[in-house]
Short mmCIF file of C-alpha atoms in Angstrom, two decimals:
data_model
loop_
_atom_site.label_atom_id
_atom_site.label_comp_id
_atom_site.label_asym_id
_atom_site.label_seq_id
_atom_site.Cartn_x
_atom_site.Cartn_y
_atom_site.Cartn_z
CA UNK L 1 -21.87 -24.83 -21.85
CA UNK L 2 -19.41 -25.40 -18.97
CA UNK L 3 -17.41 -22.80 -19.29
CA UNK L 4 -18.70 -19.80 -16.91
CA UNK L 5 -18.25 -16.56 -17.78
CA UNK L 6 -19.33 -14.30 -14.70
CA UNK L 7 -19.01 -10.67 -16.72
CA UNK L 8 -23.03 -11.07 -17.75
CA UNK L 9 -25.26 -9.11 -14.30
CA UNK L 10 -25.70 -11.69 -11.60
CA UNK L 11 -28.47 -12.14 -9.24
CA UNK L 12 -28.71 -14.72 -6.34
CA UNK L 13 -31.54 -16.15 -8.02
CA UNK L 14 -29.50 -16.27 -11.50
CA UNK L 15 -26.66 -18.33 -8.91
CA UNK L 16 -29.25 -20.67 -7.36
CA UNK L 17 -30.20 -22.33 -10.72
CA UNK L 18 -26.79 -23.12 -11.59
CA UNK L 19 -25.44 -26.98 -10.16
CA UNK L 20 -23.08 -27.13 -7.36
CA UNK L 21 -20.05 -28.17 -10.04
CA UNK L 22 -20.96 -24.93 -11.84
CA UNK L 23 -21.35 -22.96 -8.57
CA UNK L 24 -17.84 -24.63 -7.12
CA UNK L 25 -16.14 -23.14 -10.78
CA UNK L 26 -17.74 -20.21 -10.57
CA UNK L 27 -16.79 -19.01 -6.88
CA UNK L 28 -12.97 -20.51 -7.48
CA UNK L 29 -13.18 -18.08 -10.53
CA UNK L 30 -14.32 -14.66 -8.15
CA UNK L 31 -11.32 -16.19 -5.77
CA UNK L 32 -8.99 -16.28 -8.67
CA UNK L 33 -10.14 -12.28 -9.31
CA UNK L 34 -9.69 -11.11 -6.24
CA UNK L 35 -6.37 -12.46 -5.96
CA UNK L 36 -5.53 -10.70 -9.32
CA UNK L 37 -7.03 -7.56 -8.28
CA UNK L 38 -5.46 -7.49 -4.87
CA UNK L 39 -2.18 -7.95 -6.82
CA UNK L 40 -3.20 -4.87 -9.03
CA UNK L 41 -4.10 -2.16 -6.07
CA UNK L 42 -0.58 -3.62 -3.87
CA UNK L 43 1.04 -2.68 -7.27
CA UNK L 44 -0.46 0.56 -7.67
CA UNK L 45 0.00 1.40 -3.98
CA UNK L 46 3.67 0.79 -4.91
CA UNK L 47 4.03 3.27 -7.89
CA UNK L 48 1.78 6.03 -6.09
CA UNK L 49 4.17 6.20 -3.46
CA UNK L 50 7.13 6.40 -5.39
CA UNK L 51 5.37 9.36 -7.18
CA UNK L 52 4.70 10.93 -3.94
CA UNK L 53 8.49 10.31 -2.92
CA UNK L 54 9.64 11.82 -5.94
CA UNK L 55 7.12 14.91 -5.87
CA UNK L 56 8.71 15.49 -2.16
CA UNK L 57 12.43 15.18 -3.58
CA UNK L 58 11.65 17.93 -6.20
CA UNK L 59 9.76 20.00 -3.28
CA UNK L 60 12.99 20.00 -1.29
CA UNK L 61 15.38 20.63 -4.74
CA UNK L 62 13.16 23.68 -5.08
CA UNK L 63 14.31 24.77 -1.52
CA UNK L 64 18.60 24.20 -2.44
CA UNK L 65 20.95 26.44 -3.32
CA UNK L 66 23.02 25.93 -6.81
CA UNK L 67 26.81 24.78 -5.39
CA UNK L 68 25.56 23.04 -2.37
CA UNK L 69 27.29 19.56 -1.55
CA UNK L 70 24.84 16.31 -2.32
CA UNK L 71 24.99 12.85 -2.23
CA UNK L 72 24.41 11.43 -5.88
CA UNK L 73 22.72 7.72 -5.35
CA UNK L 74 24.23 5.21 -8.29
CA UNK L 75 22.37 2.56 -6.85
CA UNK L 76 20.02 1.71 -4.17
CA UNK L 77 23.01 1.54 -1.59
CA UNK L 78 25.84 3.01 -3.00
CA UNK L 79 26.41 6.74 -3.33
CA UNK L 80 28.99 9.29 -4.21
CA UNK L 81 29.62 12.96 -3.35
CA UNK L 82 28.74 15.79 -5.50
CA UNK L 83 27.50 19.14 -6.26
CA UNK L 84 24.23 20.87 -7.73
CA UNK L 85 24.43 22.59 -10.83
CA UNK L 86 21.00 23.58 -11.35
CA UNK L 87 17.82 23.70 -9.19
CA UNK L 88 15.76 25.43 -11.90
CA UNK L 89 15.14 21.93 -13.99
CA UNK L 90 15.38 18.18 -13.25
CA UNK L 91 15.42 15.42 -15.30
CA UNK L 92 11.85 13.23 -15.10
CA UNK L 93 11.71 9.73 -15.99
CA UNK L 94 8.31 9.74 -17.60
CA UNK L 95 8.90 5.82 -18.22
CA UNK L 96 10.05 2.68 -20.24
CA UNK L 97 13.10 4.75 -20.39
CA UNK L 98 12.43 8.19 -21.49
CA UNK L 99 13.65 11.36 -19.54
CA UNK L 100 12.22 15.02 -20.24
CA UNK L 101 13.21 17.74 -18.57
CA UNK L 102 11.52 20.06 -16.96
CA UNK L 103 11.16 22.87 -14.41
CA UNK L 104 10.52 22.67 -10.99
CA UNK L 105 6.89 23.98 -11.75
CA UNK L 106 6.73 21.44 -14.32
CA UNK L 107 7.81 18.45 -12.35
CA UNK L 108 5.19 19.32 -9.44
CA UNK L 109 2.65 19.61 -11.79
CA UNK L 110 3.43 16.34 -13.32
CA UNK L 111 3.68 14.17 -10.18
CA UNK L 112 0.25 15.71 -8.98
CA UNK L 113 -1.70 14.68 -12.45
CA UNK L 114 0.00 11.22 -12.43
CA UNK L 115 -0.50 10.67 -8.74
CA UNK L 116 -4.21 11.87 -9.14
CA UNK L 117 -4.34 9.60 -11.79
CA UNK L 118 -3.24 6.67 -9.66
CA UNK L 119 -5.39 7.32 -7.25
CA UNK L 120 -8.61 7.25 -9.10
CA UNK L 121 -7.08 3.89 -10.93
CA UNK L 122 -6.83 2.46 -7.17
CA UNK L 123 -10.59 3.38 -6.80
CA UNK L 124 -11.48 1.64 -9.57
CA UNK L 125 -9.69 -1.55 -8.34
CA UNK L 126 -10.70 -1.11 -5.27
CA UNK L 127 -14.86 -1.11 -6.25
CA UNK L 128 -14.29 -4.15 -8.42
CA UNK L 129 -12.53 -5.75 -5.24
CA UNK L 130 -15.31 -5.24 -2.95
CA UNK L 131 -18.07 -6.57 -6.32
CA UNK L 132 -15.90 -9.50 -6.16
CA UNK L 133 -16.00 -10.31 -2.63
CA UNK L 134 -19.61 -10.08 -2.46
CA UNK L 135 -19.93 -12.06 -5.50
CA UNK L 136 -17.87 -15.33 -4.11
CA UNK L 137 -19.61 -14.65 -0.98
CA UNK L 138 -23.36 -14.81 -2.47
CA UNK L 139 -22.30 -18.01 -4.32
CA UNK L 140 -20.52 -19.49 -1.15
CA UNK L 141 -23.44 -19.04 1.12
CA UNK L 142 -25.67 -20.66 -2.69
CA UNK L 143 -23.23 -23.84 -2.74
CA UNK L 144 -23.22 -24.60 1.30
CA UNK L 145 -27.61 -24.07 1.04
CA UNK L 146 -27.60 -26.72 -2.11
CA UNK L 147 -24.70 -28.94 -0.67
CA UNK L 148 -27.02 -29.02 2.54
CA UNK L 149 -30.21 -29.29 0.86
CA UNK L 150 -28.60 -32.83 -1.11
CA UNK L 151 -27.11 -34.29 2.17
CA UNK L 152 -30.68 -34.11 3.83
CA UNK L 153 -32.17 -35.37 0.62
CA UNK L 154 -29.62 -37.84 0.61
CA UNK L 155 -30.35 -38.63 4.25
CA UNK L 156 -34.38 -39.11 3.69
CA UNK L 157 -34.21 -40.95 1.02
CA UNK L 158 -31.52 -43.94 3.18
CA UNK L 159 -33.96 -43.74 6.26
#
């Protein structure tokens, strides 16, 4: 078959019996993973940190008083003035656009479990990473022995 599929347990000595086309497709293939899962962890190193930056905001709520002046963001850069009404519950957006609300209690709760969550999904990413990068390293170092072992064939056999 030349199609590779490199989820079945590889061992250098599994690599070294494939052909240097096979070995070429096959470390392209790890490349192409590692790119995907280095996407994957910058993503999730993107979401944990907007938990964390919303577990702070409803850390400092906690701390406000109920009548105290604010500044309500509509968008990213544009704000306008207003007033808190309640510092007992706050309004999570749990995602693809549903809000519950919840205490304060509630809310720190929640951003701890999902951020916990996060993280262990980041450690998982980050293991298969470093699998990967060993991987198209093992079958780099394979190709450049075979492609060297050919040239000096190639070279005794013109002399």
């Amino acid at each position: 078959s030349s199609g590779i599929n490199a989820e079945w347990p590889l061992r250098p000595g599994d690599l070294a019996q494939l052909p240097v086309p096979q070995l070429n497709q096959l470390r392209a293939q790890f490349e192409e993973e590692e790119q995907m899962l280095t996407q994957s962890l910058a993503q999730l190193k993107g979401v944990q940190s907007r938990f964390i930056e919303s577990q702070e905001s409803v850390l400092k709520l906690s701390k406000k008083e109920t009548g105290k002046d604010i500044l309500v963001p509509l968008t990213s850069s544009m704000y306008v003035p207003g007033q808190l009404a309640n510092t007992d519950k706050v309004l999570i957006d749990i995602g693809t656009g549903y809000h519950v609300k919840m205490t304060i209690d509630e809310a720190k709760g929640y951003f701890t479990r999902i951020t916990e969550y996060i993280t262990k999904k980041m450690e998982v990413v980050q293991k298969n990473l470093i699998e990967k990068d060993k991987l198209r390293q093992v079958t780099t170092e394979i190709l450049q022995l075979k492609i060297q072992a050919q040239q000096q064939q190639t070279a005794q056999q013109q002399a």
